[in-house]
Amino acid sequence: MVRQVRAVRTRRALVRAAAEVFAEDGYALASLPVISRRAGVSTGALHFHFPSKDLLAREVEAVATVSVQRLVVREGVGGGGLQLLVDVSGDLVAALAVDPVLRAGFELGGDPSRKSVEGPGRWWSEWVYALLCEAQGAGELARGVSPEAAAVAVVASVAGLGRLASRRRVRSSSHLVEEFWALLLPGLAAPSGRRPVLPGPRAAGTDRTPR
């Protein structure tokens, strides 16, 4: 049992260290010795858990994907498709600002030095598109709005907002996301539908109230 706990901790340390190094140096320049030193483990221990840098990068992507899926499950209770999208995007930007594994998972998918077809970026894109298709079917989208075009705008913007928030170039991630949706929703949501509540600051345990 002690060995199992130690192994889990070692893998977590390696994944986090790898995410930080990938973010700083890029996948191509990231080295396993640097990752092992940052994680505080030997190179031998790193190779025991991850025989190659590619496998380590894939694990970062897998852990990041699970994090995104958990955000969706946590917020997925009523309110319609657009409200769910607003809520999850706010949580995702906030998480990208503080979680190096999640941030690296997204960035690895767009790294030109590797060809990754999996990862959180792909899962997030597919989920956003499917949700917007459902919202269109439910009459939540304005006439003429393309779910595909809207998904591209949301996916690209949320990833960019996460980078800005992580570099602390904004007052807060919630403020940033709120401004984004305030600009997008008037053209996206059907005029006759209920306008989603924007993800402004709120105390823990309290409900969002319409503005």
PDB file of C-alpha atoms in Angstrom:
ATOM      1  CA  MET A   1       0.000   0.000   0.000  1.00  0.00           C
ATOM      2  CA  VAL A   2       2.823   2.393   0.902  1.00  0.00           C
ATOM      3  CA  ARG A   3       4.533   1.696  -2.434  1.00  0.00           C
ATOM      4  CA  GLN A   4       1.303   2.313  -4.317  1.00  0.00           C
ATOM      5  CA  VAL A   5       0.757   5.649  -2.597  1.00  0.00           C
ATOM      6  CA  ARG A   6       4.356   6.618  -3.299  1.00  0.00           C
ATOM      7  CA  ALA A   7       3.995   5.635  -6.952  1.00  0.00           C
ATOM      8  CA  VAL A   8       0.848   7.745  -7.337  1.00  0.00           C
ATOM      9  CA  ARG A   9       2.577  10.733  -5.777  1.00  0.00           C
ATOM     10  CA  THR A  10       5.582  10.287  -8.029  1.00  0.00           C
ATOM     11  CA  ARG A  11       3.424  10.152 -11.164  1.00  0.00           C
ATOM     12  CA  ARG A  12       1.544  13.269 -10.096  1.00  0.00           C
ATOM     13  CA  ALA A  13       4.792  15.115  -9.415  1.00  0.00           C
ATOM     14  CA  LEU A  14       6.166  14.096 -12.800  1.00  0.00           C
ATOM     15  CA  VAL A  15       3.014  15.138 -14.642  1.00  0.00           C
ATOM     16  CA  ARG A  16       2.976  18.548 -12.967  1.00  0.00           C
ATOM     17  CA  ALA A  17       6.688  19.097 -13.533  1.00  0.00           C
ATOM     18  CA  ALA A  18       6.369  18.050 -17.162  1.00  0.00           C
ATOM     19  CA  ALA A  19       3.459  20.428 -17.664  1.00  0.00           C
ATOM     20  CA  GLU A  20       5.492  23.325 -16.271  1.00  0.00           C
ATOM     21  CA  VAL A  21       8.523  22.506 -18.429  1.00  0.00           C
ATOM     22  CA  PHE A  22       6.424  21.989 -21.571  1.00  0.00           C
ATOM     23  CA  ALA A  23       4.810  25.380 -20.950  1.00  0.00           C
ATOM     24  CA  GLU A  24       8.167  27.112 -20.435  1.00  0.00           C
ATOM     25  CA  ASP A  25      10.313  25.446 -23.097  1.00  0.00           C
ATOM     26  CA  GLY A  26       7.851  23.868 -25.528  1.00  0.00           C
ATOM     27  CA  TYR A  27       7.611  20.150 -26.217  1.00  0.00           C
ATOM     28  CA  ALA A  28      10.608  19.946 -28.566  1.00  0.00           C
ATOM     29  CA  LEU A  29      13.077  21.604 -26.186  1.00  0.00           C
ATOM     30  CA  ALA A  30      11.759  20.055 -22.964  1.00  0.00           C
ATOM     31  CA  SER A  31      14.180  17.469 -21.582  1.00  0.00           C
ATOM     32  CA  LEU A  32      13.452  14.531 -19.329  1.00  0.00           C
ATOM     33  CA  PRO A  33      16.397  15.266 -16.971  1.00  0.00           C
ATOM     34  CA  VAL A  34      15.037  18.772 -16.361  1.00  0.00           C
ATOM     35  CA  ILE A  35      11.571  17.361 -15.723  1.00  0.00           C
ATOM     36  CA  SER A  36      12.871  14.745 -13.293  1.00  0.00           C
ATOM     37  CA  ARG A  37      14.872  17.342 -11.352  1.00  0.00           C
ATOM     38  CA  ARG A  38      11.884  19.640 -11.093  1.00  0.00           C
ATOM     39  CA  ALA A  39       9.743  16.755  -9.868  1.00  0.00           C
ATOM     40  CA  GLY A  40      12.385  15.811  -7.314  1.00  0.00           C
ATOM     41  CA  VAL A  41      12.781  12.241  -8.566  1.00  0.00           C
ATOM     42  CA  SER A  42      15.550  10.341 -10.295  1.00  0.00           C
ATOM     43  CA  THR A  43      15.742   9.936 -14.059  1.00  0.00           C
ATOM     44  CA  GLY A  44      15.375   6.205 -13.499  1.00  0.00           C
ATOM     45  CA  ALA A  45      12.091   6.728 -11.668  1.00  0.00           C
ATOM     46  CA  LEU A  46      10.855   8.931 -14.491  1.00  0.00           C
ATOM     47  CA  HIS A  47      11.648   6.278 -17.101  1.00  0.00           C
ATOM     48  CA  PHE A  48       9.983   3.634 -14.943  1.00  0.00           C
ATOM     49  CA  HIS A  49       6.686   5.540 -15.056  1.00  0.00           C
ATOM     50  CA  PHE A  50       7.086   7.137 -18.493  1.00  0.00           C
ATOM     51  CA  PRO A  51       9.555   5.454 -20.877  1.00  0.00           C
ATOM     52  CA  SER A  52       9.369   8.361 -23.351  1.00  0.00           C
ATOM     53  CA  LYS A  53       8.667  12.066 -23.487  1.00  0.00           C
ATOM     54  CA  ASP A  54       5.707  11.401 -25.785  1.00  0.00           C
ATOM     55  CA  LEU A  55       4.070   9.120 -23.207  1.00  0.00           C
ATOM     56  CA  LEU A  56       4.582  11.777 -20.556  1.00  0.00           C
ATOM     57  CA  ALA A  57       2.987  14.413 -22.788  1.00  0.00           C
ATOM     58  CA  ARG A  58       0.066  12.092 -23.468  1.00  0.00           C
ATOM     59  CA  GLU A  59      -0.440  11.652 -19.737  1.00  0.00           C
ATOM     60  CA  VAL A  60      -0.485  15.429 -19.261  1.00  0.00           C
ATOM     61  CA  GLU A  61      -3.159  15.639 -21.958  1.00  0.00           C
ATOM     62  CA  ALA A  62      -5.159  12.797 -20.421  1.00  0.00           C
ATOM     63  CA  VAL A  63      -5.145  14.355 -16.943  1.00  0.00           C
ATOM     64  CA  ALA A  64      -6.107  17.724 -18.416  1.00  0.00           C
ATOM     65  CA  THR A  65      -8.973  16.165 -20.366  1.00  0.00           C
ATOM     66  CA  VAL A  66     -10.382  14.606 -17.208  1.00  0.00           C
ATOM     67  CA  SER A  67     -10.216  18.016 -15.520  1.00  0.00           C
ATOM     68  CA  VAL A  68     -12.312  19.581 -18.295  1.00  0.00           C
ATOM     69  CA  GLN A  69     -14.818  16.730 -18.153  1.00  0.00           C
ATOM     70  CA  ARG A  70     -15.213  17.227 -14.416  1.00  0.00           C
ATOM     71  CA  LEU A  71     -15.984  20.917 -14.930  1.00  0.00           C
ATOM     72  CA  VAL A  72     -18.765  19.963 -17.340  1.00  0.00           C
ATOM     73  CA  VAL A  73     -20.245  17.403 -14.960  1.00  0.00           C
ATOM     74  CA  ARG A  74     -20.087  19.840 -12.025  1.00  0.00           C
ATOM     75  CA  GLU A  75     -21.969  22.568 -13.869  1.00  0.00           C
ATOM     76  CA  GLY A  76     -24.321  20.379 -15.911  1.00  0.00           C
ATOM     77  CA  VAL A  77     -27.577  20.935 -14.016  1.00  0.00           C
ATOM     78  CA  GLY A  78     -30.450  22.703 -15.809  1.00  0.00           C
ATOM     79  CA  GLY A  79     -30.533  26.215 -17.177  1.00  0.00           C
ATOM     80  CA  GLY A  80     -30.325  25.374 -20.891  1.00  0.00           C
ATOM     81  CA  GLY A  81     -27.412  24.873 -23.244  1.00  0.00           C
ATOM     82  CA  LEU A  82     -26.214  28.464 -23.437  1.00  0.00           C
ATOM     83  CA  GLN A  83     -26.277  28.874 -19.672  1.00  0.00           C
ATOM     84  CA  LEU A  84     -24.245  25.701 -19.304  1.00  0.00           C
ATOM     85  CA  LEU A  85     -21.740  26.953 -21.853  1.00  0.00           C
ATOM     86  CA  VAL A  86     -21.398  30.293 -20.058  1.00  0.00           C
ATOM     87  CA  ASP A  87     -20.915  28.594 -16.690  1.00  0.00           C
ATOM     88  CA  VAL A  88     -18.411  25.996 -17.875  1.00  0.00           C
ATOM     89  CA  SER A  89     -16.377  28.509 -19.871  1.00  0.00           C
ATOM     90  CA  GLY A  90     -16.045  30.689 -16.783  1.00  0.00           C
ATOM     91  CA  ASP A  91     -14.855  27.738 -14.720  1.00  0.00           C
ATOM     92  CA  LEU A  92     -12.457  26.663 -17.458  1.00  0.00           C
ATOM     93  CA  VAL A  93     -10.796  30.062 -17.800  1.00  0.00           C
ATOM     94  CA  ALA A  94     -10.397  30.238 -14.017  1.00  0.00           C
ATOM     95  CA  ALA A  95      -8.863  26.751 -13.988  1.00  0.00           C
ATOM     96  CA  LEU A  96      -6.514  27.527 -16.891  1.00  0.00           C
ATOM     97  CA  ALA A  97      -5.227  30.515 -14.943  1.00  0.00           C
ATOM     98  CA  VAL A  98      -4.026  28.418 -12.005  1.00  0.00           C
ATOM     99  CA  ASP A  99      -3.589  24.825 -13.211  1.00  0.00           C
ATOM    100  CA  PRO A 100      -0.359  24.247 -15.184  1.00  0.00           C
ATOM    101  CA  VAL A 101      -1.366  20.706 -16.152  1.00  0.00           C
ATOM    102  CA  LEU A 102      -4.638  21.858 -17.667  1.00  0.00           C
ATOM    103  CA  ARG A 103      -2.926  24.731 -19.451  1.00  0.00           C
ATOM    104  CA  ALA A 104      -0.159  22.506 -20.814  1.00  0.00           C
ATOM    105  CA  GLY A 105      -2.707  19.948 -21.953  1.00  0.00           C
ATOM    106  CA  PHE A 106      -4.331  22.546 -24.190  1.00  0.00           C
ATOM    107  CA  GLU A 107      -1.026  23.933 -25.445  1.00  0.00           C
ATOM    108  CA  LEU A 108       0.408  20.526 -26.317  1.00  0.00           C
ATOM    109  CA  GLY A 109      -2.458  19.965 -28.736  1.00  0.00           C
ATOM    110  CA  GLY A 110      -1.355  22.983 -30.744  1.00  0.00           C
ATOM    111  CA  ASP A 111       2.396  22.422 -30.485  1.00  0.00           C
ATOM    112  CA  PRO A 112       3.811  22.232 -34.041  1.00  0.00           C
ATOM    113  CA  SER A 113       6.572  19.866 -32.933  1.00  0.00           C
ATOM    114  CA  ARG A 114       4.150  17.008 -32.274  1.00  0.00           C
ATOM    115  CA  LYS A 115       1.021  15.670 -33.895  1.00  0.00           C
ATOM    116  CA  SER A 116      -1.533  15.132 -31.164  1.00  0.00           C
ATOM    117  CA  VAL A 117      -5.073  14.194 -32.133  1.00  0.00           C
ATOM    118  CA  GLU A 118      -6.255  13.724 -28.573  1.00  0.00           C
ATOM    119  CA  GLY A 119      -6.247  15.926 -25.513  1.00  0.00           C
ATOM    120  CA  PRO A 120      -8.484  18.455 -23.795  1.00  0.00           C
ATOM    121  CA  GLY A 121      -8.563  20.866 -26.734  1.00  0.00           C
ATOM    122  CA  ARG A 122     -10.205  18.352 -29.027  1.00  0.00           C
ATOM    123  CA  TRP A 123     -12.633  17.143 -26.369  1.00  0.00           C
ATOM    124  CA  TRP A 124     -13.589  20.719 -25.462  1.00  0.00           C
ATOM    125  CA  SER A 125     -14.123  21.679 -29.119  1.00  0.00           C
ATOM    126  CA  GLU A 126     -16.370  18.704 -29.769  1.00  0.00           C
ATOM    127  CA  TRP A 127     -18.353  19.300 -26.583  1.00  0.00           C
ATOM    128  CA  VAL A 128     -18.914  22.994 -27.328  1.00  0.00           C
ATOM    129  CA  TYR A 129     -20.068  22.232 -30.875  1.00  0.00           C
ATOM    130  CA  ALA A 130     -22.445  19.485 -29.726  1.00  0.00           C
ATOM    131  CA  LEU A 131     -23.877  21.737 -27.017  1.00  0.00           C
ATOM    132  CA  LEU A 132     -24.459  24.589 -29.467  1.00  0.00           C
ATOM    133  CA  CYS A 133     -26.206  22.178 -31.859  1.00  0.00           C
ATOM    134  CA  GLU A 134     -28.507  21.176 -29.014  1.00  0.00           C
ATOM    135  CA  ALA A 135     -29.095  24.824 -28.162  1.00  0.00           C
ATOM    136  CA  GLN A 136     -30.015  25.521 -31.767  1.00  0.00           C
ATOM    137  CA  GLY A 137     -32.490  22.646 -31.741  1.00  0.00           C
ATOM    138  CA  ALA A 138     -34.027  24.037 -28.545  1.00  0.00           C
ATOM    139  CA  GLY A 139     -34.462  27.475 -30.114  1.00  0.00           C
ATOM    140  CA  GLU A 140     -31.831  29.147 -27.935  1.00  0.00           C
ATOM    141  CA  LEU A 141     -29.706  30.504 -30.796  1.00  0.00           C
ATOM    142  CA  ALA A 142     -30.543  33.564 -32.860  1.00  0.00           C
ATOM    143  CA  ARG A 143     -31.734  32.978 -36.408  1.00  0.00           C
ATOM    144  CA  GLY A 144     -28.871  32.487 -38.837  1.00  0.00           C
ATOM    145  CA  VAL A 145     -26.285  31.613 -36.188  1.00  0.00           C
ATOM    146  CA  SER A 146     -24.087  28.698 -37.204  1.00  0.00           C
ATOM    147  CA  PRO A 147     -23.243  26.329 -34.330  1.00  0.00           C
ATOM    148  CA  GLU A 148     -19.951  25.532 -36.037  1.00  0.00           C
ATOM    149  CA  ALA A 149     -18.899  29.180 -36.378  1.00  0.00           C
ATOM    150  CA  ALA A 150     -20.055  29.957 -32.843  1.00  0.00           C
ATOM    151  CA  ALA A 151     -18.095  26.973 -31.504  1.00  0.00           C
ATOM    152  CA  VAL A 152     -14.908  28.212 -33.190  1.00  0.00           C
ATOM    153  CA  ALA A 153     -15.359  31.636 -31.604  1.00  0.00           C
ATOM    154  CA  VAL A 154     -16.000  30.223 -28.133  1.00  0.00           C
ATOM    155  CA  VAL A 155     -13.219  27.618 -28.210  1.00  0.00           C
ATOM    156  CA  ALA A 156     -10.583  30.042 -29.495  1.00  0.00           C
ATOM    157  CA  SER A 157     -11.633  32.832 -27.145  1.00  0.00           C
ATOM    158  CA  VAL A 158     -11.744  30.702 -23.999  1.00  0.00           C
ATOM    159  CA  ALA A 159      -8.262  29.321 -24.693  1.00  0.00           C
ATOM    160  CA  GLY A 160      -6.939  32.852 -25.243  1.00  0.00           C
ATOM    161  CA  LEU A 161      -8.647  34.196 -22.143  1.00  0.00           C
ATOM    162  CA  GLY A 162      -7.097  31.408 -20.120  1.00  0.00           C
ATOM    163  CA  ARG A 163      -3.625  32.435 -21.299  1.00  0.00           C
ATOM    164  CA  LEU A 164      -4.266  36.074 -20.446  1.00  0.00           C
ATOM    165  CA  ALA A 165      -5.555  35.177 -16.991  1.00  0.00           C
ATOM    166  CA  SER A 166      -2.570  32.900 -16.325  1.00  0.00           C
ATOM    167  CA  ARG A 167      -0.195  35.762 -17.081  1.00  0.00           C
ATOM    168  CA  ARG A 168      -2.130  38.034 -14.701  1.00  0.00           C
ATOM    169  CA  ARG A 169      -2.746  40.674 -17.305  1.00  0.00           C
ATOM    170  CA  VAL A 170      -6.344  41.122 -16.179  1.00  0.00           C
ATOM    171  CA  ARG A 171      -8.071  41.962 -12.913  1.00  0.00           C
ATOM    172  CA  SER A 172      -9.730  38.572 -12.622  1.00  0.00           C
ATOM    173  CA  SER A 173     -10.699  35.677 -14.854  1.00  0.00           C
ATOM    174  CA  SER A 174     -14.393  36.074 -13.980  1.00  0.00           C
ATOM    175  CA  HIS A 175     -14.320  39.712 -15.061  1.00  0.00           C
ATOM    176  CA  LEU A 176     -12.647  38.721 -18.324  1.00  0.00           C
ATOM    177  CA  VAL A 177     -15.190  36.002 -19.140  1.00  0.00           C
ATOM    178  CA  GLU A 178     -18.086  38.233 -18.178  1.00  0.00           C
ATOM    179  CA  GLU A 179     -16.960  40.884 -20.675  1.00  0.00           C
ATOM    180  CA  PHE A 180     -16.511  38.274 -23.404  1.00  0.00           C
ATOM    181  CA  TRP A 181     -20.032  36.905 -23.008  1.00  0.00           C
ATOM    182  CA  ALA A 182     -21.517  40.385 -22.711  1.00  0.00           C
ATOM    183  CA  LEU A 183     -20.161  41.030 -26.208  1.00  0.00           C
ATOM    184  CA  LEU A 184     -21.047  37.648 -27.735  1.00  0.00           C
ATOM    185  CA  LEU A 185     -24.473  36.843 -26.301  1.00  0.00           C
ATOM    186  CA  PRO A 186     -26.474  39.647 -27.984  1.00  0.00           C
ATOM    187  CA  GLY A 187     -25.661  38.171 -31.385  1.00  0.00           C
ATOM    188  CA  LEU A 188     -25.729  34.535 -30.308  1.00  0.00           C
ATOM    189  CA  ALA A 189     -28.847  34.126 -28.180  1.00  0.00           C
ATOM    190  CA  ALA A 190     -32.376  34.184 -29.589  1.00  0.00           C
ATOM    191  CA  PRO A 191     -34.079  37.499 -28.688  1.00  0.00           C
ATOM    192  CA  SER A 192     -37.148  35.685 -27.366  1.00  0.00           C
ATOM    193  CA  GLY A 193     -35.180  33.310 -25.148  1.00  0.00           C
ATOM    194  CA  ARG A 194     -34.040  33.705 -21.576  1.00  0.00           C
ATOM    195  CA  ARG A 195     -30.669  35.410 -21.559  1.00  0.00           C
ATOM    196  CA  PRO A 196     -28.026  33.392 -19.669  1.00  0.00           C
ATOM    197  CA  VAL A 197     -26.686  34.897 -16.456  1.00  0.00           C
ATOM    198  CA  LEU A 198     -23.125  36.106 -16.851  1.00  0.00           C
ATOM    199  CA  PRO A 199     -20.372  34.516 -14.700  1.00  0.00           C
ATOM    200  CA  GLY A 200     -19.675  37.487 -12.458  1.00  0.00           C
ATOM    201  CA  PRO A 201     -18.055  37.171  -9.011  1.00  0.00           C
ATOM    202  CA  ARG A 202     -20.183  35.375  -6.442  1.00  0.00           C
ATOM    203  CA  ALA A 203     -19.744  34.058  -2.943  1.00  0.00           C
ATOM    204  CA  ALA A 204     -19.268  30.347  -2.472  1.00  0.00           C
ATOM    205  CA  GLY A 205     -22.512  28.484  -2.068  1.00  0.00           C
ATOM    206  CA  THR A 206     -24.705  31.257  -3.495  1.00  0.00           C
ATOM    207  CA  ASP A 207     -26.801  31.098  -6.633  1.00  0.00           C
ATOM    208  CA  ARG A 208     -26.352  33.345  -9.637  1.00  0.00           C
ATOM    209  CA  THR A 209     -29.022  35.978  -9.922  1.00  0.00           C
ATOM    210  CA  PRO A 210     -30.052  37.645 -13.172  1.00  0.00           C
ATOM    211  CA  ARG A 211     -28.760  41.128 -13.824  1.00  0.00           C
TER     212      ARG A 211
END
